PDB file of C-alpha atoms and ligand atoms in Angstrom:
ATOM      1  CA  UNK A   1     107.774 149.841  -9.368  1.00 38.00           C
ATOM      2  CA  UNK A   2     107.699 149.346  -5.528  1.00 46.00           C
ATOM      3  CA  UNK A   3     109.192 152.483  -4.065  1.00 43.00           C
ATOM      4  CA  UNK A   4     111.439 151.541  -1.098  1.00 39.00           C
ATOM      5  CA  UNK A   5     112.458 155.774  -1.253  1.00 44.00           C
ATOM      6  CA  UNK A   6     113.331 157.841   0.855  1.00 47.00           C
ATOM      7  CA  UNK A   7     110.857 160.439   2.170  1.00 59.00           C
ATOM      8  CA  UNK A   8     108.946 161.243   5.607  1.00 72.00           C
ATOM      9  CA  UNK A   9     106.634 158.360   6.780  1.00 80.00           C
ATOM     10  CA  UNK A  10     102.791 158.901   7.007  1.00 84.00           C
ATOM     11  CA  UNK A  11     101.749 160.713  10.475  1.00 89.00           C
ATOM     12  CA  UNK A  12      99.193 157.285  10.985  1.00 94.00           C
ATOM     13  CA  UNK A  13      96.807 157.809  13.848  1.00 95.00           C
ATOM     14  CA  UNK A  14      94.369 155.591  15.227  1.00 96.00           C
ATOM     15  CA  UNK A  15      91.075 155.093  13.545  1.00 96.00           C
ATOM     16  CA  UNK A  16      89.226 157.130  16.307  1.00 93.00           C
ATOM     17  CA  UNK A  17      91.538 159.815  15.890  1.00 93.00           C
ATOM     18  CA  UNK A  18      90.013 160.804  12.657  1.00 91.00           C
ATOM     19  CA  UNK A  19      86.665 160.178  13.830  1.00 89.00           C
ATOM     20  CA  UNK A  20      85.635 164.218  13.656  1.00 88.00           C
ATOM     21  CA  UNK A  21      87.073 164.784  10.412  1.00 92.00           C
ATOM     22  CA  UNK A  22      85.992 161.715   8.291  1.00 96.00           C
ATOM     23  CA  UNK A  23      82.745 161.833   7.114  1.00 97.00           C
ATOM     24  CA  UNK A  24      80.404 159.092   7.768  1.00 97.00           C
ATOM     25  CA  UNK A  25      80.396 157.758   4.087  1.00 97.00           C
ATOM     26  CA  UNK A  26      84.414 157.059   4.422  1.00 97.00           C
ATOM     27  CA  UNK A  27      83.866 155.692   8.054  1.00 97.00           C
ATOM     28  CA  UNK A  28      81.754 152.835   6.401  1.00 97.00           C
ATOM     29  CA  UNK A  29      84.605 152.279   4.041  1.00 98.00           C
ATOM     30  CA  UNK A  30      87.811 152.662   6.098  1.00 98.00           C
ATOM     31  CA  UNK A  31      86.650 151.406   9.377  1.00 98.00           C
ATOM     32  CA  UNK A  32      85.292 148.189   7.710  1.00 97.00           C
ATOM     33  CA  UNK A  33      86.872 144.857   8.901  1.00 97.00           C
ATOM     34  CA  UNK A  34      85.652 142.783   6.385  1.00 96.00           C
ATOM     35  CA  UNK A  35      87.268 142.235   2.649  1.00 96.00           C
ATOM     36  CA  UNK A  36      87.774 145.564   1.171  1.00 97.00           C
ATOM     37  CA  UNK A  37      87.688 143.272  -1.739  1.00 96.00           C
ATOM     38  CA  UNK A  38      83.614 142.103  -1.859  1.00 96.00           C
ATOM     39  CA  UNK A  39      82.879 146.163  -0.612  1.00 97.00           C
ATOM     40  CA  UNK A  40      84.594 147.287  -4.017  1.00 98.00           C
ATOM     41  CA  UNK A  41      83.082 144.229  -6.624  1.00 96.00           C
ATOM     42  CA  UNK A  42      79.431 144.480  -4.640  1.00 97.00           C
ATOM     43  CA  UNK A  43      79.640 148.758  -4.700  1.00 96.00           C
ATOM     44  CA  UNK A  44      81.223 148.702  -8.273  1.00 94.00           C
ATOM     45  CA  UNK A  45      77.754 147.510  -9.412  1.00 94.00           C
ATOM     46  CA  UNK A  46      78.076 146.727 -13.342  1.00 95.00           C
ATOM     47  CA  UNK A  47      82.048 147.739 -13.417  1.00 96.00           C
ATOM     48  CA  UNK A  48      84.554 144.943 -13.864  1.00 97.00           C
ATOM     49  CA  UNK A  49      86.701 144.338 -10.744  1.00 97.00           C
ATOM     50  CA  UNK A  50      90.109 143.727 -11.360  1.00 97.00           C
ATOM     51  CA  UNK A  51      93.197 143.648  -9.391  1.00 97.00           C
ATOM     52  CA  UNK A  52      96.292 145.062 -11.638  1.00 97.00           C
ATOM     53  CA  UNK A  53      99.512 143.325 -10.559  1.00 95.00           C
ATOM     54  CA  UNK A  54     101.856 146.937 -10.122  1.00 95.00           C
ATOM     55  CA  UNK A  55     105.164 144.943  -8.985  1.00 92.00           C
ATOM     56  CA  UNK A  56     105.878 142.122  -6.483  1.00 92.00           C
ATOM     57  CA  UNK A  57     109.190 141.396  -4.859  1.00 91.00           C
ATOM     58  CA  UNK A  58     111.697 140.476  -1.997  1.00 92.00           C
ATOM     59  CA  UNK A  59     112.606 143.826  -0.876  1.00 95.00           C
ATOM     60  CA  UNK A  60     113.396 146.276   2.249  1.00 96.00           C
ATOM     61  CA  UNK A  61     110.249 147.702   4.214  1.00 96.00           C
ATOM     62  CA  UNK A  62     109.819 151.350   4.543  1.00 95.00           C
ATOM     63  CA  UNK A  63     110.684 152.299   8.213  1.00 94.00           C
ATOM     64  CA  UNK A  64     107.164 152.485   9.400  1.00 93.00           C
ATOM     65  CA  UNK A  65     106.266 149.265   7.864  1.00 96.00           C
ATOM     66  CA  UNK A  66     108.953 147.362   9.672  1.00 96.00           C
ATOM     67  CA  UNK A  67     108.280 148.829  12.875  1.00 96.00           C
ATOM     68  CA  UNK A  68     104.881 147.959  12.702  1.00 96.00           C
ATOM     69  CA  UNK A  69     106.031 144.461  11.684  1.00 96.00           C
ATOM     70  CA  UNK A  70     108.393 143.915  14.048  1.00 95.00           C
ATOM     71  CA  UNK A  71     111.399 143.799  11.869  1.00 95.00           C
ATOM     72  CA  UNK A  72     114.636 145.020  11.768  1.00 96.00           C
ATOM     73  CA  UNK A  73     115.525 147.937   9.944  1.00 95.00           C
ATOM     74  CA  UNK A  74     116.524 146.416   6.488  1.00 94.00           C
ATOM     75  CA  UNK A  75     115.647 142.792   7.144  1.00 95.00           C
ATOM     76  CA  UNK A  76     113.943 141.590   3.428  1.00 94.00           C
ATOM     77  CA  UNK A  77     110.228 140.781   2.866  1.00 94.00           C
ATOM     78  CA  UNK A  78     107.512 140.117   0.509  1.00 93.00           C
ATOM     79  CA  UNK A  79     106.352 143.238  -1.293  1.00 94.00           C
ATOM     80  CA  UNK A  80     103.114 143.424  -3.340  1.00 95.00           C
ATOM     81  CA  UNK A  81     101.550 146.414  -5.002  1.00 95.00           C
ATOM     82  CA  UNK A  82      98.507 146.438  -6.973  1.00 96.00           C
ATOM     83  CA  UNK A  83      95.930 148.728  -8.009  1.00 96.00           C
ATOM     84  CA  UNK A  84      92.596 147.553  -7.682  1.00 97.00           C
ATOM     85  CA  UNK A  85      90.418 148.848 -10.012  1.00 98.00           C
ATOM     86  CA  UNK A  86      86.976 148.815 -11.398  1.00 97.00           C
ATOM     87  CA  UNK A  87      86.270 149.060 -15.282  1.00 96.00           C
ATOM     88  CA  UNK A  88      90.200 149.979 -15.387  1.00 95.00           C
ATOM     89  CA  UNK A  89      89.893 152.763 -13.005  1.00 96.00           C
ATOM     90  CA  UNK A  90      91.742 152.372  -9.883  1.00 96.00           C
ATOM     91  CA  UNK A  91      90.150 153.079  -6.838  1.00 97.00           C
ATOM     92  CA  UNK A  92      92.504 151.867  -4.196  1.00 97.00           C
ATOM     93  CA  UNK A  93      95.927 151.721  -4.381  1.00 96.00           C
ATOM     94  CA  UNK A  94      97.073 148.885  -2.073  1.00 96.00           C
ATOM     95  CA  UNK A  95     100.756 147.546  -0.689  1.00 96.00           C
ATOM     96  CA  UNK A  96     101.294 144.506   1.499  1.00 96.00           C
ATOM     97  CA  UNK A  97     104.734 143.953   2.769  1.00 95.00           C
ATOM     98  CA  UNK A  98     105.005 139.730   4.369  1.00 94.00           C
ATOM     99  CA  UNK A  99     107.549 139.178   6.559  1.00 94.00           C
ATOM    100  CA  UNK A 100     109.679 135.665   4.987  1.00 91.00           C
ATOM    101  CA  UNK A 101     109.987 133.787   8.498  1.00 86.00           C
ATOM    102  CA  UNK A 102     105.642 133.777   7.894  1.00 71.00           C
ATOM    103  CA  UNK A 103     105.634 132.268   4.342  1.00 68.00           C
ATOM    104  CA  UNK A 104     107.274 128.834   4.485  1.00 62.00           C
ATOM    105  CA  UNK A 105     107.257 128.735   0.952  1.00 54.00           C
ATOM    106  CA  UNK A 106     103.302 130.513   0.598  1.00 59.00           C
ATOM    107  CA  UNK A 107     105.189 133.094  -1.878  1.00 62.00           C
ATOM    108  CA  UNK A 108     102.362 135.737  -2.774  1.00 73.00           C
ATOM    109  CA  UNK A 109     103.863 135.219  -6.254  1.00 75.00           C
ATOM    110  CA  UNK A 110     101.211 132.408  -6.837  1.00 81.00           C
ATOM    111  CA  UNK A 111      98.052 135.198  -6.427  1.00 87.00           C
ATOM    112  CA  UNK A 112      99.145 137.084  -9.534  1.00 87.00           C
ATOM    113  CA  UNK A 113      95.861 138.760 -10.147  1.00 91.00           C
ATOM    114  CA  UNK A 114      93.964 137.251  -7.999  1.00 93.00           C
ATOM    115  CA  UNK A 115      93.066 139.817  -4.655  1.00 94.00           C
ATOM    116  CA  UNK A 116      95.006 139.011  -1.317  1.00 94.00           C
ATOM    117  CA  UNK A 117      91.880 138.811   0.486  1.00 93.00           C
ATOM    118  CA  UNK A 118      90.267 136.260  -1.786  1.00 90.00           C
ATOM    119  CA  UNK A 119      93.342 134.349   0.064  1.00 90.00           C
ATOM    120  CA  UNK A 120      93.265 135.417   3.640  1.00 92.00           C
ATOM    121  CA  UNK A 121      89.551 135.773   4.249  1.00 93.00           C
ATOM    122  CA  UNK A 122      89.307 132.429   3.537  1.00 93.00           C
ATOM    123  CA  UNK A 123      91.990 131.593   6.330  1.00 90.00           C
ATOM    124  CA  UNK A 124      90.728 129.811   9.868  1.00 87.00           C
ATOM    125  CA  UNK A 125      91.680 131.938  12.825  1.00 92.00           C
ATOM    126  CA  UNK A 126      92.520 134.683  10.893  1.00 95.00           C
ATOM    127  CA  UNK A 127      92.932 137.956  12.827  1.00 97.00           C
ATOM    128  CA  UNK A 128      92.853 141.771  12.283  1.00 97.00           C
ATOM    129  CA  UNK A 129      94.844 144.261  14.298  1.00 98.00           C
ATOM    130  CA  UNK A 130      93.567 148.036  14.467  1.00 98.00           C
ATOM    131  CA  UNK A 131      92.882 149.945  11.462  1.00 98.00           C
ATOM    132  CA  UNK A 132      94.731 152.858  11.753  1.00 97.00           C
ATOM    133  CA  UNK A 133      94.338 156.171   8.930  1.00 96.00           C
ATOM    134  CA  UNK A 134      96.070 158.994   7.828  1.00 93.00           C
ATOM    135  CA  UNK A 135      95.477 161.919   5.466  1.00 90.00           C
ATOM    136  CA  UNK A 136      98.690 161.935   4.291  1.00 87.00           C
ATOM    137  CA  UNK A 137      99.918 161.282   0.718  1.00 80.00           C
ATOM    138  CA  UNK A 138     100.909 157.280   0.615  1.00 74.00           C
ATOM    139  CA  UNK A 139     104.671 157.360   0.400  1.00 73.00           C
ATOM    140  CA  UNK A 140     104.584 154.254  -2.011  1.00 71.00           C
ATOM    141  CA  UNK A 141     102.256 155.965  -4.865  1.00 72.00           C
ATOM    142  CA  UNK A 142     101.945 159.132  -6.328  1.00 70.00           C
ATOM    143  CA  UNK A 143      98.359 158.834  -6.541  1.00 72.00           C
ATOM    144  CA  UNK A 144      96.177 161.170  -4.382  1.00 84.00           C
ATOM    145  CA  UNK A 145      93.002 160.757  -2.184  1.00 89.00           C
ATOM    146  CA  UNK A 146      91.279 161.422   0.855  1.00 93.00           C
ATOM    147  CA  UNK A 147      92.347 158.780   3.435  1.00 95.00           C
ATOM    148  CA  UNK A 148      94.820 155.372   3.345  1.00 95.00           C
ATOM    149  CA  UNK A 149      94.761 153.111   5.830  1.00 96.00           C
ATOM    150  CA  UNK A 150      97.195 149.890   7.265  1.00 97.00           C
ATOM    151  CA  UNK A 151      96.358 147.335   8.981  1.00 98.00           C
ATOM    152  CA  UNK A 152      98.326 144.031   9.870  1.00 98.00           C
ATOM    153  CA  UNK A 153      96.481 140.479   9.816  1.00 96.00           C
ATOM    154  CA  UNK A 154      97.529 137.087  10.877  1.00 95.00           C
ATOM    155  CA  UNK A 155      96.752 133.933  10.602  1.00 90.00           C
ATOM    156  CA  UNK A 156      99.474 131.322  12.321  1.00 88.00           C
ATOM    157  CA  UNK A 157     102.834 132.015  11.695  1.00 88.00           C
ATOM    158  CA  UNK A 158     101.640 134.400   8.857  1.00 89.00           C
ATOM    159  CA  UNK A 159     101.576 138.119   8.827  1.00 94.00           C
ATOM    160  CA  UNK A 160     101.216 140.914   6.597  1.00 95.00           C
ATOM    161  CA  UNK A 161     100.741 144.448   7.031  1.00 97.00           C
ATOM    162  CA  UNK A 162      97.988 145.934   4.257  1.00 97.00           C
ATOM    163  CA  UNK A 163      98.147 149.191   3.424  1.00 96.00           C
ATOM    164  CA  UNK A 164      95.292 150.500   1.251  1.00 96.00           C
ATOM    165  CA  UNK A 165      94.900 154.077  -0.716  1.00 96.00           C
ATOM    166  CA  UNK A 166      91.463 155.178  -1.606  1.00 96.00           C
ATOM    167  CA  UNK A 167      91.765 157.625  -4.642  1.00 95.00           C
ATOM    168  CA  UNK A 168      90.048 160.592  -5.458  1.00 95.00           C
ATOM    169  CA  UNK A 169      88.589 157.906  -8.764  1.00 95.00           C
ATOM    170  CA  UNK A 170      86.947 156.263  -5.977  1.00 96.00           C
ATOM    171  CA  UNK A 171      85.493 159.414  -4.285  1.00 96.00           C
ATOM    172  CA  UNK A 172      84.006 160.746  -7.935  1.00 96.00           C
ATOM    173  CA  UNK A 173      82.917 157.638  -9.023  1.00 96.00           C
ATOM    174  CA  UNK A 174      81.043 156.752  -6.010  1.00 96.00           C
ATOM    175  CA  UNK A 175      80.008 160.220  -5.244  1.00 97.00           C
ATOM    176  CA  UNK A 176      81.804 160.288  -1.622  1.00 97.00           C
ATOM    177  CA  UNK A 177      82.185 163.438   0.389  1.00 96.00           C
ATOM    178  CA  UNK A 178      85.663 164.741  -0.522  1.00 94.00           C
ATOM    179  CA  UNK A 179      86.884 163.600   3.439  1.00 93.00           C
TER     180      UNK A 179
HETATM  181  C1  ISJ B   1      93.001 142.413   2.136  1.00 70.04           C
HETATM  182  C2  ISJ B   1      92.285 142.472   1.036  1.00 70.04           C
HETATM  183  O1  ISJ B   1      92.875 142.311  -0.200  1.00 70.04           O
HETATM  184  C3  ISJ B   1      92.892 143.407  -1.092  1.00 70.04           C
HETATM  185  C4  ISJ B   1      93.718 142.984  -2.233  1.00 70.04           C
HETATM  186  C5  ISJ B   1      95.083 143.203  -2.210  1.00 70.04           C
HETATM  187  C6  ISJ B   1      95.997 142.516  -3.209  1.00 70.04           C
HETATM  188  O2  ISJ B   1      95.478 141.754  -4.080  1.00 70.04           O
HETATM  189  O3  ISJ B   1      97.222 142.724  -3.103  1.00 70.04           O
HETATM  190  C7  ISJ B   1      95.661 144.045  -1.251  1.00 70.04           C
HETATM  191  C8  ISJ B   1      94.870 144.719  -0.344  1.00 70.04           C
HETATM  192  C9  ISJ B   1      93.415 144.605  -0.327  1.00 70.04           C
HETATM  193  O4  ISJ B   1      92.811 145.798  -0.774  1.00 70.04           O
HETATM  194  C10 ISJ B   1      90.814 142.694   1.041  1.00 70.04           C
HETATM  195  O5  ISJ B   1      90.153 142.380   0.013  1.00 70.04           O
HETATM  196  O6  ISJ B   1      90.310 143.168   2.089  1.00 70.04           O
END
């Protein structure tokens, strides 16, 4: 279910910040700009890539996520969480919150299992704000790793804040340094 709980938000820091502690295996992966999506499929080698559809619906932002949106303090959006996973083993945890005065009408609903950034990567003019990290356990998933990260993109009138888990599944599997 999308968690909308209560609970302290993520200390998130700018990508720089964690320069000295991340190693340069996860700098390749969280500082990347490009679709998370094509780094899993093309690094998951044989493994299926799937995205598993966790919940999506019109609901209240955590605090952090409508500050960095812009949006008052219980004003609805679009909520999607998904794991995405490779040979049914999630690797990142993801949640994307859409403002509604963005979508005229593009519900998310229509993506089902199909990735996000299938979507918006093929958008003109879309752009990228900073990546920024934290160590901190993602308040929306009880899954554990070593870093999540958020970032917002938009494309028009569209926006969405992306925030993406990498799991401890992902560090094993792909032999990563444990930061
Ligand atoms: C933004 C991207 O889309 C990915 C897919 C998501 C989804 O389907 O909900 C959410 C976040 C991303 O990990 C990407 O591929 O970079």
């Amino acid at each position: 279910m999308v968690s909308n709980g209560p609970g302290s938000d993520p200390r998130w820091r700018p990508l720089t910040a964690a320069r000295p502690a991340m190693s340069p295996e996860w700098w390749r992966w969280v500082a990347s700009r490009d679709s998370l999506t094509t780094r899993l499929v093309d690094a998951g080698g044989h493994r299926d890539f799937r995205v598993r559809l966790l919940d999506q619906r019109l609901g209240r932002p955590r605090r952090d996520e409508a500050l960095t949106l812009g949006l008052p303090l219980g004003r609805l959006a679009w909520l999607r969480e998904v794991a995405l996973c490779l040979d049914e083993q999630p690797w990142v945890m993801a949640r994307s919150v859409v403002p509604l005065d963005g979508l005229h009408g593009q519900r998310l609903d229509h993506l089902g299992e199909r990735s996000l950034g299938s979507w918006l990567f093929r958008q003109p003019d879309l752009l990228r704000g900073p990546i920024e990290v934290t160590a901190d356990p993602p308040p929306f998933h009880a899954s554990s790793g070593p870093w999540a990260r958020r970032s917002v993109f938009r494309h028009r009138r569209f926006s969405v804040l992306v925030q993406e888990c990498f799991l401890d599944t992902m560090t094993d599997d792909l032999g990563l340094p444990s930061r």
